[in-house]
Amino acid sequence: MSKLKLSYAYVATYKGRNIDRISSLRMSILEKTSFFDSIKEDFHFKISEELEEFSPNVFYEPKPYFFDCSEDRHDSDYQKNIIKLSRKLEDLRNRRNIEDDRISLESNYRIFTVLLENENRDPVYFIINKIPNRKQIKHKQFLLIKPSYDVEFVKIEHGFPVSEGIAAIYDIENKQIKVFKNEEFDQIIYDKSTLKKQAEEKFKELEENKFEILNYKIKGIDKEYFDKLNVRHYKALNSYDSKNYSSRINESQFKDAVTHAAIDENHRLKIEEDTINIENVEQFKILISALSERLLLDLLKNKVRTV
């Protein structure tokens, strides 16, 4: 790998699921070098890791993965949001410095990203991290204690802490986003309100029988069930893709899982020929669990895990 250097640094705000505004950070050569030195070891370790390709199972058993951004043909909203992020970074790569949009001291920025280039000034990687809103610093005063025990009084108008560990890297040459901190990356892709809104759309499809689960019709879903769901339910609904699911799971596996003896009798799904009759919210949770290949296999192994 040729010698890399940090060329540009940016922060970005989001509106819903889309990047709204990108601002450039004015950093001196010394500050750029100092920052890159602080993450260089972590970067070189992570960029050399062999990762598995993305699958919906990472929502339930989080582990590092890579996502191919070379094509737009992706079915779930989660995948589409990753593509949107990669396209924004490609655009930023082409523009590089955006002098006309400096940082706002009043905005709440969601992500921090830096562009690494090689000796020929060819863009190579974007490093991506989330900035937690609660950790952004505005109009604060600090007493800093140095290793020498001297104390320095500092006023900070606006800032944020540097993340411990890289959340994701966009490999420009291979058009892959490599994710190392799943939960942090999920929060970059969408916030809870966006996630809930997307899940609500899927729930309506399920309620209106527009949502295919193998060859079964789903009856008895109460509108109030949605209010009982949590973030993991939202992820299960948003990541489900009927074509991919039916190619991996057959009706026999599905039926054995959702009627398994390890599940409380009142929570087992009632299946009559091609119809699933939902009688209570706990049965609905079992249904959502079975939308994940990983959770369905857990049900078959007596590991009853509802999301």
XYZ file of C-alpha atoms in Angstrom:
307
model
C 0.000 0.000 0.000
C 1.453 3.381 -1.026
C 1.900 6.056 1.599
C -1.369 7.726 2.536
C -2.171 11.145 3.879
C -5.285 12.891 5.103
C -6.363 15.424 2.479
C -9.788 16.667 3.533
C -12.097 16.383 6.532
C -15.864 16.887 6.564
C -18.912 16.777 8.800
C -22.467 16.211 7.594
C -26.024 16.700 8.808
C -28.883 14.392 7.897
C -32.527 15.077 7.114
C -34.389 11.800 7.616
C -32.458 9.092 5.756
C -30.504 11.452 3.471
C -27.402 13.588 3.955
C -28.664 17.172 4.034
C -25.555 19.333 4.288
C -21.814 18.629 4.109
C -19.369 21.095 5.604
C -15.609 21.203 5.176
C -13.292 21.430 8.187
C -10.353 23.800 7.822
C -7.372 21.846 9.166
C -3.694 22.748 8.944
C -1.159 20.229 7.605
C 0.052 19.695 11.175
C -3.486 18.973 12.461
C -4.198 16.614 9.561
C -0.976 14.719 10.209
C -1.607 14.558 13.956
C -5.144 13.259 13.484
C -4.157 10.615 10.927
C -1.298 9.471 13.162
C -3.842 8.888 15.934
C -5.900 6.467 13.807
C -3.233 5.066 11.473
C -2.651 1.823 13.370
C -6.390 1.081 13.624
C -6.858 1.944 9.938
C -4.101 -0.361 8.639
C -5.317 -3.203 10.829
C -8.923 -2.894 9.673
C -8.321 -2.308 5.985
C -6.375 -5.589 5.817
C -9.162 -7.653 7.448
C -10.939 -10.290 5.356
C -14.660 -9.610 5.777
C -17.802 -11.519 4.875
C -20.280 -9.915 2.500
C -23.378 -8.236 3.930
C -26.420 -10.343 4.805
C -29.505 -9.422 6.908
C -28.199 -11.701 9.668
C -25.742 -8.991 10.755
C -28.710 -7.235 12.405
C -29.018 -10.081 14.909
C -25.434 -11.294 15.206
C -23.399 -8.130 14.529
C -19.966 -8.662 13.015
C -17.797 -6.780 10.497
C -18.897 -7.049 6.851
C -18.404 -5.423 3.462
C -21.123 -4.074 1.193
C -20.758 -3.928 -2.614
C -21.726 -0.424 -3.794
C -20.988 -1.014 -7.489
C -24.637 -1.722 -8.373
C -27.922 -0.026 -7.502
C -29.981 -3.225 -7.528
C -30.767 -3.683 -3.836
C -34.150 -4.483 -2.355
C -34.228 -3.384 1.277
C -34.318 0.217 2.492
C -31.217 -0.441 4.569
C -29.246 -1.438 1.467
C -30.574 1.513 -0.519
C -29.476 3.887 2.233
C -25.939 2.481 2.096
C -25.907 3.092 -1.666
C -27.087 6.681 -1.113
C -24.220 7.250 1.315
C -21.669 5.821 -1.136
C -22.984 8.056 -3.938
C -22.659 11.115 -1.701
C -19.078 10.166 -0.896
C -18.326 9.665 -4.602
C -19.667 13.142 -5.287
C -17.571 14.532 -2.437
C -14.537 12.717 -3.809
C -14.970 14.473 -7.152
C -15.458 17.917 -5.610
C -12.953 17.367 -2.784
C -12.824 20.752 -1.065
C -16.132 22.586 -0.628
C -15.007 26.054 0.371
C -18.503 27.478 -0.038
C -19.992 25.456 2.837
C -18.049 25.952 6.038
C -19.055 24.407 9.338
C -21.984 25.934 11.217
C -21.490 26.381 14.955
C -25.220 25.812 15.536
C -25.808 22.620 13.521
C -25.976 19.109 14.972
C -23.754 17.033 12.728
C -24.304 13.286 12.444
C -21.156 12.032 10.704
C -17.472 12.865 10.527
C -15.496 11.629 7.510
C -11.993 12.144 6.165
C -10.620 11.537 2.676
C -7.293 9.698 2.423
C -5.189 10.081 -0.726
C -1.982 8.445 -1.932
C 1.260 10.083 -3.008
C -0.194 10.846 -6.461
C -3.144 12.652 -4.822
C -5.543 9.944 -6.006
C -8.497 9.527 -3.598
C -8.339 6.093 -2.009
C -10.484 5.821 1.149
C -13.098 7.627 3.204
C -13.046 6.926 6.941
C -16.532 7.271 8.465
C -17.684 7.771 12.059
C -20.836 8.970 13.786
C -20.875 12.045 16.007
C -23.306 11.459 18.896
C -25.409 14.599 19.380
C -25.120 14.378 23.147
C -21.317 14.543 22.876
C -21.123 17.612 20.664
C -19.602 20.484 22.599
C -21.027 23.985 22.392
C -19.893 27.005 24.411
C -18.101 24.982 27.096
C -15.227 25.792 29.430
C -12.648 23.257 30.607
C -9.699 23.009 32.948
C -7.245 20.720 31.173
C -4.711 18.875 33.337
C -1.475 18.145 31.475
C 0.935 15.255 32.143
C 3.146 17.776 33.917
C 0.164 18.515 36.215
C -0.019 22.069 34.917
C -3.574 23.253 34.359
C -4.787 25.119 31.286
C -8.102 27.025 31.069
C -9.780 26.464 27.677
C -12.976 27.829 26.150
C -14.510 25.742 23.328
C -17.163 27.288 21.108
C -17.941 24.140 19.155
C -16.382 20.686 18.878
C -16.809 16.941 19.256
C -14.680 14.099 20.620
C -12.681 11.902 18.244
C -14.292 8.444 18.065
C -12.474 5.486 19.542
C -12.065 3.143 16.613
C -13.146 3.463 12.978
C -16.815 2.650 12.320
C -16.582 2.178 8.537
C -14.274 2.679 5.565
C -15.355 3.367 1.982
C -12.835 1.668 -0.332
C -13.129 3.864 -3.440
C -11.214 1.631 -5.853
C -13.241 -1.494 -5.043
C -16.481 0.412 -4.375
C -17.004 -1.326 -1.046
C -18.124 0.047 2.293
C -16.449 -1.973 5.032
C -18.314 -1.850 8.340
C -16.534 -2.576 11.627
C -18.868 -1.060 14.254
C -22.358 -2.217 13.279
C -24.441 -0.266 15.773
C -22.639 3.001 15.083
C -22.962 2.507 11.327
C -26.683 1.725 11.694
C -27.108 5.089 13.427
C -25.325 6.775 10.521
C -27.614 5.180 7.955
C -30.795 6.171 9.765
C -32.009 7.498 13.079
C -34.701 5.787 15.150
C -37.544 7.964 13.824
C -36.614 7.154 10.216
C -36.278 3.476 11.041
C -39.718 3.490 12.655
C -41.295 5.270 9.688
C -39.861 2.713 7.249
C -41.055 -0.167 9.430
C -44.517 1.375 9.645
C -44.759 1.249 5.846
C -43.791 -2.449 5.873
C -46.286 -3.099 8.684
C -49.091 -1.578 6.587
C -48.145 -3.850 3.683
C -48.275 -6.829 6.034
C -51.617 -5.688 7.439
C -53.063 -5.244 3.928
C -51.797 -8.660 2.710
C -49.319 -7.021 0.317
C -46.437 -8.567 2.213
C -45.526 -12.096 1.059
C -44.195 -14.670 3.515
C -43.649 -17.798 1.451
C -47.147 -18.760 0.250
C -48.988 -17.871 3.445
C -51.770 -15.325 3.919
C -51.571 -13.455 7.230
C -54.803 -12.686 9.101
C -55.663 -11.161 12.457
C -53.005 -8.427 12.669
C -54.172 -5.628 14.956
C -53.128 -2.027 14.218
C -52.134 -1.654 17.868
C -49.433 -4.337 17.489
C -47.138 -1.818 15.839
C -47.067 0.273 19.031
C -45.643 -2.747 20.881
C -42.601 -3.027 18.596
C -39.066 -1.874 19.336
C -35.975 -1.003 17.274
C -35.060 -4.628 16.635
C -38.580 -5.267 15.299
C -38.164 -2.302 12.957
C -34.892 -3.745 11.663
C -36.485 -7.151 11.112
C -39.297 -5.675 9.036
C -37.044 -3.333 7.055
C -34.463 -5.985 6.178
C -36.963 -8.624 5.032
C -36.947 -9.412 1.319
C -39.496 -12.023 0.158
C -37.521 -13.316 -2.861
C -34.296 -13.785 -0.943
C -36.159 -15.355 1.993
C -38.077 -17.886 -0.108
C -34.847 -18.969 -1.831
C -33.318 -19.887 1.552
C -36.244 -21.000 3.744
C -38.895 -23.561 2.822
C -42.406 -23.921 4.233
C -41.498 -26.991 6.289
C -38.688 -25.141 8.095
C -40.920 -22.131 8.668
C -43.800 -24.183 10.071
C -41.531 -26.271 12.329
C -39.959 -23.099 13.734
C -43.095 -21.066 14.490
C -44.940 -24.039 16.028
C -41.944 -25.406 17.912
C -42.608 -27.139 21.251
C -40.070 -24.839 22.955
C -42.396 -21.881 22.359
C -45.171 -21.205 24.860
C -48.315 -22.844 23.484
C -50.237 -19.546 23.427
C -47.447 -17.933 21.402
C -47.152 -20.577 18.675
C -48.526 -19.533 15.314
C -51.803 -21.067 14.177
C -51.434 -22.303 10.598
C -54.376 -23.668 8.640
C -53.444 -24.735 5.107
C -52.189 -21.474 3.489
C -53.308 -19.084 6.269
C -51.571 -17.872 9.446
C -54.047 -16.603 12.034
C -52.516 -14.126 14.508
C -54.400 -14.146 17.829
C -52.146 -12.020 20.076
C -49.140 -9.710 20.014
C -46.756 -12.435 21.198
C -47.652 -14.554 18.191
C -46.950 -11.506 16.058
C -43.478 -11.223 17.611
C -42.816 -14.860 16.753
C -43.839 -14.099 13.171
C -41.394 -11.173 13.042
C -38.657 -13.400 14.488
C -39.239 -15.922 11.747
C -38.630 -13.244 9.087
C -34.936 -13.491 9.937
C -33.173 -16.594 8.657
C -30.845 -16.558 11.674
C -33.651 -16.265 14.221
C -35.710 -18.904 12.471
C -32.828 -21.361 12.675
C -32.478 -20.514 16.377
C -36.130 -21.403 16.865
C -35.476 -24.774 15.257
C -32.539 -25.337 17.635
C -34.659 -24.726 20.748
C -33.109 -21.273 21.194
C -36.329 -19.286 21.403
C -35.363 -15.699 20.569
C -38.025 -13.177 19.708
C -36.877 -9.773 18.591
